[in-house]
């Protein structure tokens, strides 16, 4: 029975070997469609990672579109969606808090006008003096 080691090429043979342009285009197309991975190509055809990346740079259909091919695992996608959901929830809470602050400030302004008392000044005088009497 034949062994895989019998079919492996030495470094010199690999360096002088050439893949046709059609072959490289086909492999890049398979990469873009997700049929094969870079790792699979490297192992199957005994080519370097840099060679495969050069093929992609030269023959990728994404090159003309000025787009990048991003491959992410399902767990990355789920995590990203969860983080986006959390950000949206936090933005909603911050918005509610800001509305509450704006409402309270407006109520203080209205009370100051109605009772002709500088509530902000008395309140900011210090929390240790809770009766409102003392230093101004």
JSON list of C-alpha atoms in Angstrom, two decimals:
[
{"chain": "A", "resi": 1, "resn": "UNK", "atom": "CA", "xyz": [0.00, 0.00, 0.00]},
{"chain": "A", "resi": 2, "resn": "UNK", "atom": "CA", "xyz": [1.30, 3.43, -0.91]},
{"chain": "A", "resi": 3, "resn": "UNK", "atom": "CA", "xyz": [2.16, 5.88, 1.82]},
{"chain": "A", "resi": 4, "resn": "UNK", "atom": "CA", "xyz": [1.63, 9.58, 1.77]},
{"chain": "A", "resi": 5, "resn": "UNK", "atom": "CA", "xyz": [5.36, 10.19, 2.34]},
{"chain": "A", "resi": 6, "resn": "UNK", "atom": "CA", "xyz": [6.07, 8.58, -1.02]},
{"chain": "A", "resi": 7, "resn": "UNK", "atom": "CA", "xyz": [4.14, 11.34, -2.79]},
{"chain": "A", "resi": 8, "resn": "UNK", "atom": "CA", "xyz": [5.50, 14.32, -0.87]},
{"chain": "A", "resi": 9, "resn": "UNK", "atom": "CA", "xyz": [7.83, 16.52, -2.83]},
{"chain": "A", "resi": 10, "resn": "UNK", "atom": "CA", "xyz": [11.11, 17.83, -1.61]},
{"chain": "A", "resi": 11, "resn": "UNK", "atom": "CA", "xyz": [11.67, 21.56, -1.37]},
{"chain": "A", "resi": 12, "resn": "UNK", "atom": "CA", "xyz": [13.58, 21.80, -4.65]},
{"chain": "A", "resi": 13, "resn": "UNK", "atom": "CA", "xyz": [10.82, 20.04, -6.59]},
{"chain": "A", "resi": 14, "resn": "UNK", "atom": "CA", "xyz": [8.19, 22.25, -5.01]},
{"chain": "A", "resi": 15, "resn": "UNK", "atom": "CA", "xyz": [10.10, 25.40, -5.97]},
{"chain": "A", "resi": 16, "resn": "UNK", "atom": "CA", "xyz": [10.33, 24.54, -9.67]},
{"chain": "A", "resi": 17, "resn": "UNK", "atom": "CA", "xyz": [6.72, 23.41, -9.93]},
{"chain": "A", "resi": 18, "resn": "UNK", "atom": "CA", "xyz": [4.22, 25.81, -11.54]},
{"chain": "A", "resi": 19, "resn": "UNK", "atom": "CA", "xyz": [0.44, 25.85, -11.26]},
{"chain": "A", "resi": 20, "resn": "UNK", "atom": "CA", "xyz": [-1.52, 27.06, -14.26]},
{"chain": "A", "resi": 21, "resn": "UNK", "atom": "CA", "xyz": [-3.41, 30.32, -14.07]},
{"chain": "A", "resi": 22, "resn": "UNK", "atom": "CA", "xyz": [-6.72, 28.50, -14.57]},
{"chain": "A", "resi": 23, "resn": "UNK", "atom": "CA", "xyz": [-5.90, 26.15, -11.70]},
{"chain": "A", "resi": 24, "resn": "UNK", "atom": "CA", "xyz": [-5.09, 29.04, -9.36]},
{"chain": "A", "resi": 25, "resn": "UNK", "atom": "CA", "xyz": [-8.25, 30.94, -10.37]},
{"chain": "A", "resi": 26, "resn": "UNK", "atom": "CA", "xyz": [-10.35, 27.84, -9.71]},
{"chain": "A", "resi": 27, "resn": "UNK", "atom": "CA", "xyz": [-8.82, 27.34, -6.27]},
{"chain": "A", "resi": 28, "resn": "UNK", "atom": "CA", "xyz": [-9.40, 30.99, -5.34]},
{"chain": "A", "resi": 29, "resn": "UNK", "atom": "CA", "xyz": [-13.02, 30.66, -6.49]},
{"chain": "A", "resi": 30, "resn": "UNK", "atom": "CA", "xyz": [-13.39, 27.57, -4.28]},
{"chain": "A", "resi": 31, "resn": "UNK", "atom": "CA", "xyz": [-11.93, 29.55, -1.37]},
{"chain": "A", "resi": 32, "resn": "UNK", "atom": "CA", "xyz": [-14.42, 32.38, -1.89]},
{"chain": "A", "resi": 33, "resn": "UNK", "atom": "CA", "xyz": [-17.33, 29.94, -2.04]},
{"chain": "A", "resi": 34, "resn": "UNK", "atom": "CA", "xyz": [-16.17, 28.24, 1.15]},
{"chain": "A", "resi": 35, "resn": "UNK", "atom": "CA", "xyz": [-15.70, 24.87, -0.54]},
{"chain": "A", "resi": 36, "resn": "UNK", "atom": "CA", "xyz": [-12.10, 24.66, 0.64]},
{"chain": "A", "resi": 37, "resn": "UNK", "atom": "CA", "xyz": [-9.94, 26.46, 3.18]},
{"chain": "A", "resi": 38, "resn": "UNK", "atom": "CA", "xyz": [-6.44, 27.87, 2.85]},
{"chain": "A", "resi": 39, "resn": "UNK", "atom": "CA", "xyz": [-5.24, 25.16, 5.18]},
{"chain": "A", "resi": 40, "resn": "UNK", "atom": "CA", "xyz": [-6.79, 22.47, 2.96]},
{"chain": "A", "resi": 41, "resn": "UNK", "atom": "CA", "xyz": [-5.07, 23.90, -0.14]},
{"chain": "A", "resi": 42, "resn": "UNK", "atom": "CA", "xyz": [-1.73, 24.08, 1.64]},
{"chain": "A", "resi": 43, "resn": "UNK", "atom": "CA", "xyz": [-1.91, 20.46, 2.76]},
{"chain": "A", "resi": 44, "resn": "UNK", "atom": "CA", "xyz": [-3.38, 19.00, -0.41]},
{"chain": "A", "resi": 45, "resn": "UNK", "atom": "CA", "xyz": [-1.04, 20.71, -2.89]},
{"chain": "A", "resi": 46, "resn": "UNK", "atom": "CA", "xyz": [1.94, 21.33, -0.60]},
{"chain": "A", "resi": 47, "resn": "UNK", "atom": "CA", "xyz": [2.06, 25.05, -1.22]},
{"chain": "A", "resi": 48, "resn": "UNK", "atom": "CA", "xyz": [3.03, 27.76, 1.20]},
{"chain": "A", "resi": 49, "resn": "UNK", "atom": "CA", "xyz": [0.57, 30.02, 2.93]},
{"chain": "A", "resi": 50, "resn": "UNK", "atom": "CA", "xyz": [2.16, 32.98, 1.16]},
{"chain": "A", "resi": 51, "resn": "UNK", "atom": "CA", "xyz": [1.61, 31.39, -2.26]},
{"chain": "A", "resi": 52, "resn": "UNK", "atom": "CA", "xyz": [-2.08, 30.85, -1.58]},
{"chain": "A", "resi": 53, "resn": "UNK", "atom": "CA", "xyz": [-2.43, 34.43, -0.33]},
{"chain": "A", "resi": 54, "resn": "UNK", "atom": "CA", "xyz": [-0.74, 35.70, -3.51]},
{"chain": "A", "resi": 55, "resn": "UNK", "atom": "CA", "xyz": [-3.26, 33.71, -5.56]},
{"chain": "A", "resi": 56, "resn": "UNK", "atom": "CA", "xyz": [-6.06, 35.36, -3.61]},
{"chain": "A", "resi": 57, "resn": "UNK", "atom": "CA", "xyz": [-4.56, 38.82, -4.09]},
{"chain": "A", "resi": 58, "resn": "UNK", "atom": "CA", "xyz": [-4.19, 38.27, -7.81]},
{"chain": "A", "resi": 59, "resn": "UNK", "atom": "CA", "xyz": [-7.35, 36.33, -8.73]},
{"chain": "A", "resi": 60, "resn": "UNK", "atom": "CA", "xyz": [-9.94, 37.19, -6.11]},
{"chain": "A", "resi": 61, "resn": "UNK", "atom": "CA", "xyz": [-13.23, 38.52, -7.45]},
{"chain": "A", "resi": 62, "resn": "UNK", "atom": "CA", "xyz": [-13.42, 40.68, -4.33]},
{"chain": "A", "resi": 63, "resn": "UNK", "atom": "CA", "xyz": [-10.41, 42.63, -5.61]},
{"chain": "A", "resi": 64, "resn": "UNK", "atom": "CA", "xyz": [-12.43, 44.39, -8.28]},
{"chain": "A", "resi": 65, "resn": "UNK", "atom": "CA", "xyz": [-15.24, 45.18, -5.87]},
{"chain": "A", "resi": 66, "resn": "UNK", "atom": "CA", "xyz": [-12.86, 46.68, -3.31]},
{"chain": "A", "resi": 67, "resn": "UNK", "atom": "CA", "xyz": [-14.39, 44.40, -0.70]},
{"chain": "A", "resi": 68, "resn": "UNK", "atom": "CA", "xyz": [-12.74, 42.14, 1.79]},
{"chain": "A", "resi": 69, "resn": "UNK", "atom": "CA", "xyz": [-13.70, 38.56, 2.34]},
{"chain": "A", "resi": 70, "resn": "UNK", "atom": "CA", "xyz": [-14.19, 38.04, 6.06]},
{"chain": "A", "resi": 71, "resn": "UNK", "atom": "CA", "xyz": [-14.73, 34.56, 7.33]},
{"chain": "A", "resi": 72, "resn": "UNK", "atom": "CA", "xyz": [-15.97, 34.28, 10.87]},
{"chain": "A", "resi": 73, "resn": "UNK", "atom": "CA", "xyz": [-17.19, 31.34, 12.80]},
{"chain": "A", "resi": 74, "resn": "UNK", "atom": "CA", "xyz": [-20.78, 31.00, 13.94]},
{"chain": "A", "resi": 75, "resn": "UNK", "atom": "CA", "xyz": [-19.75, 31.65, 17.54]},
{"chain": "A", "resi": 76, "resn": "UNK", "atom": "CA", "xyz": [-18.18, 34.97, 16.49]},
{"chain": "A", "resi": 77, "resn": "UNK", "atom": "CA", "xyz": [-21.41, 35.94, 14.75]},
{"chain": "A", "resi": 78, "resn": "UNK", "atom": "CA", "xyz": [-23.53, 35.02, 17.75]},
{"chain": "A", "resi": 79, "resn": "UNK", "atom": "CA", "xyz": [-21.20, 36.92, 20.08]},
{"chain": "A", "resi": 80, "resn": "UNK", "atom": "CA", "xyz": [-21.26, 39.98, 17.81]},
{"chain": "A", "resi": 81, "resn": "UNK", "atom": "CA", "xyz": [-25.07, 39.97, 17.70]},
{"chain": "A", "resi": 82, "resn": "UNK", "atom": "CA", "xyz": [-25.23, 39.64, 21.49]},
{"chain": "A", "resi": 83, "resn": "UNK", "atom": "CA", "xyz": [-22.83, 42.56, 21.95]},
{"chain": "A", "resi": 84, "resn": "UNK", "atom": "CA", "xyz": [-24.86, 44.70, 19.54]},
{"chain": "A", "resi": 85, "resn": "UNK", "atom": "CA", "xyz": [-27.99, 43.86, 21.51]},
{"chain": "A", "resi": 86, "resn": "UNK", "atom": "CA", "xyz": [-26.29, 44.86, 24.78]},
{"chain": "A", "resi": 87, "resn": "UNK", "atom": "CA", "xyz": [-25.08, 48.14, 23.27]},
{"chain": "A", "resi": 88, "resn": "UNK", "atom": "CA", "xyz": [-28.60, 48.95, 22.08]},
{"chain": "A", "resi": 89, "resn": "UNK", "atom": "CA", "xyz": [-30.01, 48.20, 25.55]},
{"chain": "A", "resi": 90, "resn": "UNK", "atom": "CA", "xyz": [-27.39, 50.38, 27.23]},
{"chain": "A", "resi": 91, "resn": "UNK", "atom": "CA", "xyz": [-28.07, 53.23, 24.79]},
{"chain": "A", "resi": 92, "resn": "UNK", "atom": "CA", "xyz": [-31.77, 52.94, 25.61]},
{"chain": "A", "resi": 93, "resn": "UNK", "atom": "CA", "xyz": [-31.07, 53.09, 29.37]},
{"chain": "A", "resi": 94, "resn": "UNK", "atom": "CA", "xyz": [-28.74, 56.09, 28.95]},
{"chain": "A", "resi": 95, "resn": "UNK", "atom": "CA", "xyz": [-31.43, 57.84, 26.90]},
{"chain": "A", "resi": 96, "resn": "UNK", "atom": "CA", "xyz": [-34.01, 57.23, 29.63]},
{"chain": "A", "resi": 97, "resn": "UNK", "atom": "CA", "xyz": [-31.65, 58.55, 32.31]},
{"chain": "A", "resi": 98, "resn": "UNK", "atom": "CA", "xyz": [-30.94, 61.65, 30.25]},
{"chain": "A", "resi": 99, "resn": "UNK", "atom": "CA", "xyz": [-34.68, 62.30, 29.89]},
{"chain": "A", "resi": 100, "resn": "UNK", "atom": "CA", "xyz": [-35.06, 61.97, 33.65]},
{"chain": "A", "resi": 101, "resn": "UNK", "atom": "CA", "xyz": [-32.20, 64.42, 34.28]},
{"chain": "A", "resi": 102, "resn": "UNK", "atom": "CA", "xyz": [-33.67, 66.91, 31.79]},
{"chain": "A", "resi": 103, "resn": "UNK", "atom": "CA", "xyz": [-37.10, 66.58, 33.45]},
{"chain": "A", "resi": 104, "resn": "UNK", "atom": "CA", "xyz": [-35.67, 67.14, 36.94]},
{"chain": "A", "resi": 105, "resn": "UNK", "atom": "CA", "xyz": [-33.70, 70.20, 35.80]},
{"chain": "A", "resi": 106, "resn": "UNK", "atom": "CA", "xyz": [-36.84, 71.66, 34.20]},
{"chain": "A", "resi": 107, "resn": "UNK", "atom": "CA", "xyz": [-38.83, 71.02, 37.39]},
{"chain": "A", "resi": 108, "resn": "UNK", "atom": "CA", "xyz": [-36.16, 72.81, 39.44]},
{"chain": "A", "resi": 109, "resn": "UNK", "atom": "CA", "xyz": [-36.24, 75.77, 37.05]},
{"chain": "A", "resi": 110, "resn": "UNK", "atom": "CA", "xyz": [-40.05, 75.96, 37.26]},
{"chain": "A", "resi": 111, "resn": "UNK", "atom": "CA", "xyz": [-39.97, 75.71, 41.06]},
{"chain": "A", "resi": 112, "resn": "UNK", "atom": "CA", "xyz": [-37.36, 78.49, 41.23]},
{"chain": "A", "resi": 113, "resn": "UNK", "atom": "CA", "xyz": [-39.58, 80.73, 39.09]},
{"chain": "A", "resi": 114, "resn": "UNK", "atom": "CA", "xyz": [-42.74, 79.89, 41.03]},
{"chain": "A", "resi": 115, "resn": "UNK", "atom": "CA", "xyz": [-41.31, 80.27, 44.56]},
{"chain": "A", "resi": 116, "resn": "UNK", "atom": "CA", "xyz": [-38.57, 82.79, 43.72]},
{"chain": "A", "resi": 117, "resn": "UNK", "atom": "CA", "xyz": [-35.94, 80.70, 45.49]},
{"chain": "A", "resi": 118, "resn": "UNK", "atom": "CA", "xyz": [-32.53, 79.72, 44.13]},
{"chain": "A", "resi": 119, "resn": "UNK", "atom": "CA", "xyz": [-32.89, 75.96, 44.71]},
{"chain": "A", "resi": 120, "resn": "UNK", "atom": "CA", "xyz": [-29.73, 75.03, 42.83]},
{"chain": "A", "resi": 121, "resn": "UNK", "atom": "CA", "xyz": [-27.59, 77.35, 44.95]},
{"chain": "A", "resi": 122, "resn": "UNK", "atom": "CA", "xyz": [-29.08, 76.14, 48.25]},
{"chain": "A", "resi": 123, "resn": "UNK", "atom": "CA", "xyz": [-28.88, 72.49, 47.22]},
{"chain": "A", "resi": 124, "resn": "UNK", "atom": "CA", "xyz": [-25.29, 72.68, 46.05]},
{"chain": "A", "resi": 125, "resn": "UNK", "atom": "CA", "xyz": [-24.27, 74.42, 49.32]},
{"chain": "A", "resi": 126, "resn": "UNK", "atom": "CA", "xyz": [-23.59, 71.05, 50.82]},
{"chain": "A", "resi": 127, "resn": "UNK", "atom": "CA", "xyz": [-25.39, 67.91, 51.74]},
{"chain": "A", "resi": 128, "resn": "UNK", "atom": "CA", "xyz": [-24.28, 68.03, 55.37]},
{"chain": "A", "resi": 129, "resn": "UNK", "atom": "CA", "xyz": [-26.65, 70.95, 55.99]},
{"chain": "A", "resi": 130, "resn": "UNK", "atom": "CA", "xyz": [-29.99, 69.30, 55.20]},
{"chain": "A", "resi": 131, "resn": "UNK", "atom": "CA", "xyz": [-32.22, 72.00, 56.73]},
{"chain": "A", "resi": 132, "resn": "UNK", "atom": "CA", "xyz": [-31.32, 74.55, 54.11]},
{"chain": "A", "resi": 133, "resn": "UNK", "atom": "CA", "xyz": [-30.04, 76.97, 56.78]},
{"chain": "A", "resi": 134, "resn": "UNK", "atom": "CA", "xyz": [-26.46, 77.97, 57.12]},
{"chain": "A", "resi": 135, "resn": "UNK", "atom": "CA", "xyz": [-23.71, 79.22, 54.82]},
{"chain": "A", "resi": 136, "resn": "UNK", "atom": "CA", "xyz": [-24.63, 80.76, 51.53]}
]
